[in-house]
Short mmCIF file of C-alpha atoms and ligand atoms in Angstrom, two decimals:
data_model
loop_
_atom_site.label_atom_id
_atom_site.label_comp_id
_atom_site.label_asym_id
_atom_site.label_seq_id
_atom_site.Cartn_x
_atom_site.Cartn_y
_atom_site.Cartn_z
CA MET Q 1 119.02 173.87 113.93
CA LYS Q 2 120.41 171.34 111.40
CA ASN Q 3 121.93 169.34 114.29
CA ASN Q 4 118.64 169.33 116.17
CA ARG Q 5 116.80 167.98 113.11
CA ARG Q 6 119.42 165.28 112.65
CA SER Q 7 119.18 164.15 116.26
CA LEU Q 8 115.35 164.13 116.03
CA LEU Q 9 115.62 161.89 112.95
CA ALA Q 10 118.07 159.61 114.74
CA THR Q 11 115.69 159.35 117.70
CA LEU Q 12 112.80 158.45 115.37
CA VAL Q 13 114.84 155.79 113.56
CA ALA Q 14 115.97 154.31 116.86
CA ALA Q 15 112.39 154.32 118.14
CA SER Q 16 111.16 152.54 115.02
CA PHE Q 17 113.78 149.84 115.64
CA VAL Q 18 112.52 149.42 119.18
CA VAL Q 19 108.99 148.97 117.78
CA MET Q 20 110.10 146.71 114.86
CA ALA Q 21 112.45 144.43 116.76
CA PRO Q 22 109.91 142.73 119.01
CA MET Q 23 107.50 142.34 116.06
CA SER Q 24 110.00 140.31 114.02
CA ALA Q 25 111.09 138.42 117.10
CA PHE Q 26 107.50 137.33 117.68
CA ALA Q 27 106.67 136.77 113.96
CA GLU Q 28 104.47 133.69 113.68
CA LYS Q 29 106.46 130.48 113.35
CA LYS Q 30 105.49 128.50 110.24
CA ILE Q 31 103.91 125.10 110.75
CA VAL Q 32 106.28 122.42 109.44
CA LEU Q 33 104.58 119.50 107.68
CA GLY Q 34 106.48 116.39 106.58
CA PHE Q 35 104.71 114.65 103.69
CA SER Q 36 105.73 111.30 102.24
CA GLN Q 37 104.22 110.73 98.79
CA ILE Q 38 104.02 107.32 97.12
CA GLY Q 39 105.60 108.36 93.83
CA ALA Q 40 104.51 109.61 90.42
CA GLU Q 41 102.96 106.44 89.03
CA SER Q 42 99.83 108.00 87.53
CA GLU Q 43 98.17 111.17 86.26
CA TRP Q 44 96.15 111.02 89.50
CA ARG Q 45 99.27 111.00 91.67
CA THR Q 46 100.77 114.00 89.85
CA ALA Q 47 97.57 115.97 90.42
CA ASN Q 48 97.60 114.92 94.09
CA THR Q 49 101.20 116.11 94.53
CA ASN Q 50 100.44 119.44 92.84
CA SER Q 51 97.38 119.98 95.01
CA ILE Q 52 99.43 119.37 98.19
CA LYS Q 53 102.38 121.55 97.15
CA GLU Q 54 100.23 124.43 95.86
CA THR Q 55 97.98 124.52 98.92
CA ALA Q 56 100.89 124.35 101.36
CA ALA Q 57 102.51 127.35 99.62
CA LYS Q 58 99.21 129.25 99.62
CA GLU Q 59 98.56 128.54 103.29
CA GLY Q 60 102.11 129.43 104.39
CA ILE Q 61 102.89 125.92 105.60
CA ASP Q 62 106.53 124.83 105.43
CA LEU Q 63 106.25 121.55 103.48
CA LYS Q 64 109.00 118.94 103.60
CA PHE Q 65 108.03 116.76 100.63
CA SER Q 66 109.51 113.36 99.90
CA ASP Q 67 108.83 111.08 96.88
CA ALA Q 68 109.18 107.35 97.67
CA GLN Q 69 109.20 106.09 94.08
CA GLN Q 70 106.54 103.52 94.99
CA LYS Q 71 108.74 101.81 97.59
CA GLN Q 72 107.59 101.31 101.17
CA GLU Q 73 111.18 101.26 102.44
CA ASN Q 74 111.70 104.77 101.04
CA GLN Q 75 108.54 105.97 102.76
CA ILE Q 76 109.72 104.54 106.09
CA LYS Q 77 113.09 106.31 105.66
CA ALA Q 78 111.30 109.59 104.92
CA LEU Q 79 109.08 109.22 108.00
CA ARG Q 80 112.15 108.63 110.19
CA SER Q 81 113.85 111.69 108.74
CA PHE Q 82 110.75 113.76 109.59
CA ILE Q 83 111.08 112.58 113.21
CA ALA Q 84 114.75 113.62 113.19
CA GLN Q 85 113.80 117.03 111.77
CA LYS Q 86 111.19 117.44 114.54
CA VAL Q 87 108.42 118.48 112.13
CA ASP Q 88 105.09 119.58 113.66
CA VAL Q 89 102.86 117.17 111.74
CA ILE Q 90 103.52 114.12 109.53
CA ALA Q 91 101.19 113.13 106.68
CA PHE Q 92 101.62 110.30 104.22
CA ALA Q 93 99.87 108.21 101.59
CA PRO Q 94 100.91 104.63 102.43
CA VAL Q 95 101.80 102.66 99.28
CA VAL Q 96 100.52 99.40 100.84
CA GLU Q 97 98.33 98.76 103.89
CA SER Q 98 100.61 96.64 106.10
CA GLY Q 99 104.00 97.02 107.71
CA TRP Q 100 103.71 100.46 109.31
CA ASP Q 101 103.33 99.71 113.02
CA THR Q 102 107.01 100.04 114.02
CA VAL Q 103 107.58 103.41 112.39
CA LEU Q 104 104.17 104.70 113.51
CA LYS Q 105 105.08 103.80 117.10
CA GLU Q 106 108.36 105.71 116.73
CA ILE Q 107 106.43 108.76 115.52
CA LYS Q 108 103.98 108.44 118.41
CA ALA Q 109 106.89 108.28 120.88
CA ALA Q 110 108.20 111.51 119.34
CA LYS Q 111 104.74 113.04 119.97
CA ILE Q 112 104.19 114.01 116.32
CA PRO Q 113 100.59 113.67 115.07
CA VAL Q 114 100.04 111.62 111.90
CA ILE Q 115 97.46 112.22 109.17
CA LEU Q 116 96.87 109.48 106.58
CA THR Q 117 95.89 110.81 103.17
CA ASP Q 118 94.50 108.93 100.16
CA ARG Q 119 95.27 105.40 101.45
CA SER Q 120 95.01 103.85 104.89
CA VAL Q 121 97.01 101.32 106.95
CA ASP Q 122 95.80 98.07 108.51
CA SER Q 123 97.27 98.77 111.98
CA LYS Q 124 95.09 97.40 114.79
CA ASP Q 125 96.17 100.29 117.02
CA THR Q 126 94.23 103.18 115.55
CA SER Q 127 95.76 105.61 118.08
CA LEU Q 128 98.85 105.58 115.84
CA TYR Q 129 97.22 108.16 113.56
CA VAL Q 130 94.81 111.02 114.08
CA THR Q 131 92.67 110.76 110.97
CA PHE Q 132 92.41 109.17 107.53
CA MET Q 133 91.24 111.44 104.72
CA GLY Q 134 90.49 110.21 101.23
CA SER Q 135 88.11 108.27 99.02
CA ASP Q 136 85.92 105.30 99.84
CA PHE Q 137 87.60 102.80 97.48
CA THR Q 138 85.08 100.03 98.16
CA GLU Q 139 82.28 102.35 97.10
CA GLU Q 140 84.25 103.20 93.93
CA GLY Q 141 84.38 99.47 93.13
CA ARG Q 142 80.64 99.21 93.81
CA LYS Q 143 79.93 102.15 91.46
CA ALA Q 144 81.90 100.40 88.70
CA GLY Q 145 80.01 97.17 89.40
CA ARG Q 146 76.59 98.87 89.40
CA TRP Q 147 77.37 100.49 86.05
CA LEU Q 148 78.26 97.09 84.58
CA VAL Q 149 75.21 95.32 86.01
CA GLU Q 150 73.05 98.00 84.35
CA LYS Q 151 74.99 97.74 81.08
CA ALA Q 152 74.62 93.92 81.19
CA LYS Q 153 70.93 94.37 80.51
CA THR Q 154 71.87 95.37 76.95
CA MET Q 155 74.39 92.52 76.51
CA LYS Q 156 73.76 88.92 75.45
CA GLY Q 157 75.22 85.71 76.90
CA ASP Q 158 78.16 85.43 79.30
CA ILE Q 159 80.02 88.65 80.10
CA ASN Q 160 83.71 87.86 80.49
CA VAL Q 161 85.64 90.46 82.46
CA VAL Q 162 89.39 90.91 82.68
CA GLU Q 163 90.57 92.95 85.64
CA LEU Q 164 93.67 95.12 85.90
CA GLN Q 165 94.37 95.49 89.59
CA GLY Q 166 96.30 98.30 91.23
CA THR Q 167 99.46 97.84 93.30
CA VAL Q 168 99.40 94.53 95.20
CA GLY Q 169 98.56 95.06 98.88
CA SER Q 170 97.39 98.67 98.38
CA GLY Q 171 94.09 99.88 99.79
CA PRO Q 172 92.57 100.91 96.44
CA ALA Q 173 93.47 97.58 94.78
CA ILE Q 174 91.99 95.53 97.62
CA ASP Q 175 88.85 97.63 98.05
CA ARG Q 176 88.05 98.34 94.38
CA LYS Q 177 88.15 94.60 93.74
CA LYS Q 178 86.00 93.84 96.77
CA GLY Q 179 83.35 96.48 95.97
CA PHE Q 180 83.12 95.44 92.31
CA GLU Q 181 82.78 91.72 93.14
CA GLU Q 182 80.16 92.44 95.79
CA ILE Q 183 77.87 94.05 93.17
CA ILE Q 184 78.45 91.81 90.13
CA LYS Q 185 77.41 88.77 92.20
CA ALA Q 186 73.85 89.86 91.45
CA GLU Q 187 74.35 89.06 87.73
CA PRO Q 188 75.73 85.50 87.33
CA ARG Q 189 76.49 86.08 83.63
CA ILE Q 190 79.30 88.45 84.67
CA LYS Q 191 82.48 86.46 85.29
CA ILE Q 192 86.00 87.67 86.04
CA ILE Q 193 88.09 85.38 83.83
CA ARG Q 194 91.51 86.97 84.44
CA SER Q 195 92.77 89.33 87.13
CA GLN Q 196 96.31 90.61 87.50
CA THR Q 197 98.15 93.67 88.79
CA GLY Q 198 99.19 96.46 86.44
CA ASP Q 199 100.68 98.42 89.37
CA PHE Q 200 98.59 101.52 88.51
CA THR Q 201 100.87 102.43 85.57
CA ARG Q 202 100.20 102.81 81.83
CA ALA Q 203 103.17 100.68 80.83
CA LYS Q 204 102.15 97.75 83.05
CA GLY Q 205 98.49 98.14 82.08
CA LYS Q 206 99.44 97.74 78.44
CA GLU Q 207 101.77 94.82 79.09
CA VAL Q 208 99.23 92.85 81.15
CA MET Q 209 96.40 93.58 78.70
CA GLU Q 210 98.59 92.19 75.89
CA ALA Q 211 98.94 88.99 77.91
CA PHE Q 212 95.17 88.86 78.58
CA LEU Q 213 94.49 89.27 74.85
CA LYS Q 214 96.97 86.57 73.96
CA ALA Q 215 95.38 84.16 76.41
CA GLU Q 216 91.68 84.98 75.94
CA GLY Q 217 91.46 86.89 72.65
CA LYS Q 218 87.91 87.62 71.53
CA LYS Q 219 86.43 85.96 74.62
CA ILE Q 220 87.03 89.21 76.50
CA ASN Q 221 83.91 91.39 76.71
CA VAL Q 222 84.82 93.84 79.46
CA LEU Q 223 87.95 95.38 80.97
CA TYR Q 224 87.73 96.66 84.55
CA ALA Q 225 90.87 98.69 85.32
CA HIS Q 226 91.49 99.97 88.85
CA ASN Q 227 92.72 103.27 87.41
CA ASP Q 228 92.61 105.35 84.23
CA ASP Q 229 96.33 105.06 83.49
CA MET Q 230 96.14 101.27 83.25
CA ALA Q 231 92.97 101.57 81.14
CA ILE Q 232 94.75 103.97 78.76
CA GLY Q 233 97.70 101.59 78.44
CA ALA Q 234 95.26 98.70 77.84
CA ILE Q 235 93.42 100.68 75.14
CA GLN Q 236 96.71 100.86 73.25
CA ALA Q 237 97.14 97.08 73.56
CA ILE Q 238 93.56 96.49 72.37
CA GLU Q 239 94.07 98.70 69.30
CA GLU Q 240 97.40 97.06 68.51
CA ALA Q 241 95.62 93.70 68.62
CA GLY Q 242 93.28 94.97 65.88
CA LEU Q 243 90.26 95.36 68.17
CA LYS Q 244 88.15 98.44 68.89
CA PRO Q 245 88.10 99.65 72.50
CA SER Q 246 84.56 100.25 73.76
CA LYS Q 247 83.03 98.60 70.66
CA ASP Q 248 84.65 95.14 71.00
CA ILE Q 249 85.59 95.45 74.66
CA THR Q 250 83.65 97.60 77.13
CA ILE Q 251 86.07 99.57 79.30
CA ILE Q 252 85.46 100.67 82.90
CA SER Q 253 88.05 102.49 84.99
CA VAL Q 254 88.55 104.65 88.06
CA ASP Q 255 89.97 108.17 88.77
CA ALA Q 256 88.28 110.45 86.18
CA VAL Q 257 91.52 112.20 85.16
CA LYS Q 258 91.58 114.36 82.02
CA GLY Q 259 93.23 111.55 80.05
CA ALA Q 260 90.15 109.38 80.70
CA PHE Q 261 87.83 112.15 79.49
CA GLU Q 262 89.89 112.46 76.30
CA ALA Q 263 89.61 108.70 75.78
CA MET Q 264 85.84 108.85 76.37
CA MET Q 265 85.47 111.75 73.91
CA ALA Q 266 87.38 109.66 71.37
CA GLY Q 267 84.86 106.84 71.95
CA LYS Q 268 87.46 104.49 73.47
CA LEU Q 269 86.49 104.32 77.14
CA ASP Q 270 82.98 103.72 78.44
CA VAL Q 271 82.97 105.03 81.98
CA THR Q 272 85.24 106.32 84.72
CA VAL Q 273 84.45 106.42 88.44
CA GLU Q 274 85.70 109.57 90.13
CA CYS Q 275 88.49 109.43 92.73
CA SER Q 276 89.56 112.94 93.59
CA PRO Q 277 93.28 113.66 94.11
CA LEU Q 278 92.64 117.27 95.16
CA LEU Q 279 93.32 116.61 98.84
CA GLY Q 280 95.61 119.62 99.45
CA PRO Q 281 92.98 122.03 100.84
CA GLN Q 282 91.50 119.38 103.17
CA LEU Q 283 94.94 118.35 104.38
CA MET Q 284 96.22 121.86 105.09
CA SER Q 285 93.07 122.83 106.94
CA ALA Q 286 93.35 119.64 109.04
CA VAL Q 287 97.00 120.46 109.81
CA LYS Q 288 96.05 123.97 110.93
CA ASP Q 289 93.17 122.67 113.05
CA LEU Q 290 95.48 120.16 114.72
CA MET Q 291 98.02 122.86 115.54
CA ALA Q 292 95.20 124.99 116.95
CA GLY Q 293 94.36 122.13 119.31
CA LYS Q 294 91.13 121.11 117.59
CA THR Q 295 89.97 117.48 117.42
CA LEU Q 296 89.67 116.04 113.91
CA PRO Q 297 87.08 113.47 112.84
CA ARG Q 298 88.66 110.00 112.59
CA ARG Q 299 87.60 109.63 108.94
CA ILE Q 300 87.18 112.36 106.31
CA VAL Q 301 85.60 110.92 103.14
CA THR Q 302 85.91 112.64 99.75
CA VAL Q 303 82.63 113.16 97.88
CA GLU Q 304 82.80 111.77 94.32
CA GLY Q 305 80.74 110.95 91.22
CA ILE Q 306 80.80 108.73 88.14
CA PHE Q 307 81.15 109.86 84.50
CA PRO Q 308 79.94 107.79 81.56
CA MET Q 309 81.09 108.48 78.00
CA GLU Q 310 77.84 110.32 77.14
CA VAL Q 311 78.62 113.23 79.49
CA ALA Q 312 82.39 113.43 78.80
CA ALA Q 313 82.38 116.37 76.36
CA LYS Q 314 80.09 118.43 78.58
CA GLU Q 315 82.07 117.71 81.76
CA PHE Q 316 85.58 117.99 80.30
CA PRO Q 317 85.91 121.81 80.60
CA ASN Q 318 85.07 121.55 84.34
CA ARG Q 319 87.73 118.98 85.13
CA LYS Q 320 90.53 120.26 87.37
CA TYR Q 321 92.86 117.27 87.09
O1 LIG I 401 95.36 105.73 95.79
C1 LIG I 401 94.73 106.28 94.69
C2 LIG I 401 95.16 105.58 93.45
O2 LIG I 401 96.56 105.65 93.31
C3 LIG I 401 94.63 106.13 92.15
O3 LIG I 401 93.46 105.54 91.74
C4 LIG I 401 95.71 105.74 91.22
O4 LIG I 401 95.61 106.31 89.95
C5 LIG I 401 96.89 106.10 92.02
O5 LIG I 401 98.09 105.78 91.53
#
């Protein structure tokens, strides 16, 4: 009797193995995504990285993440290593617009689809990537310009602007400048008297603002910074020069990170144009759609707003980055 029970148990265990084995053998293979990030130059970038990592983990996507420390050569190396690893999809935020054709052609030859996130490339051959998802940087520049043209109605005489540009050759630096200039043309009193790169970092923003202040001093009426980090660095320089940010110099920036809201609540920054870094969900759903054989739209634009100082305290609790 005991022996019979034992052999029945053995049969059941064996049977369960027969049932289990094929299940694990056919367990769904994870999608492998190679992502080359620019670096960690700003509060925005950190939020962007977190969004991508968190969503990949949540969606069960095997993410191979590489940080290029703001160097194009490092990004190219990372892209080549993704080819060697035979990942399913490659996504990257190109630090600058040009110089990608060779590596993109190598990826195309390896039959790996490419998604551009945040920034685009200037390649003539648009078949080298499937889609570009991210903000409309020109429109962000226009929003900043429209805000200033409106504000100019309350200002007297010439309005001298100093501009802190983002990384030289990057999409957001080129387009935010273009969009801003396009709008301020309508008000001839607004003049850009100095414009230089602050490379999207606080340290550089401060350093360049110090130089602007040394050269132009009290002639400066407005600072237009291509991102919040540079604006925050510049605010420090303005205070150290004995001037009051927002009172003596109107400050406009882009991104709408928490640090900018804190500066606005402290009365030191006038307005920030939103540029959302929370691209993780969009990216992972595009990756899944691609793997399911769906066709993606060529351009996926992020919807964004603009936040002046007056709404900062009310909006702050809702900010996610
Ligand atoms: O490409 C987006 C820009 O890059 C953000 O405005 C800036 O903060 C970041 O470093």
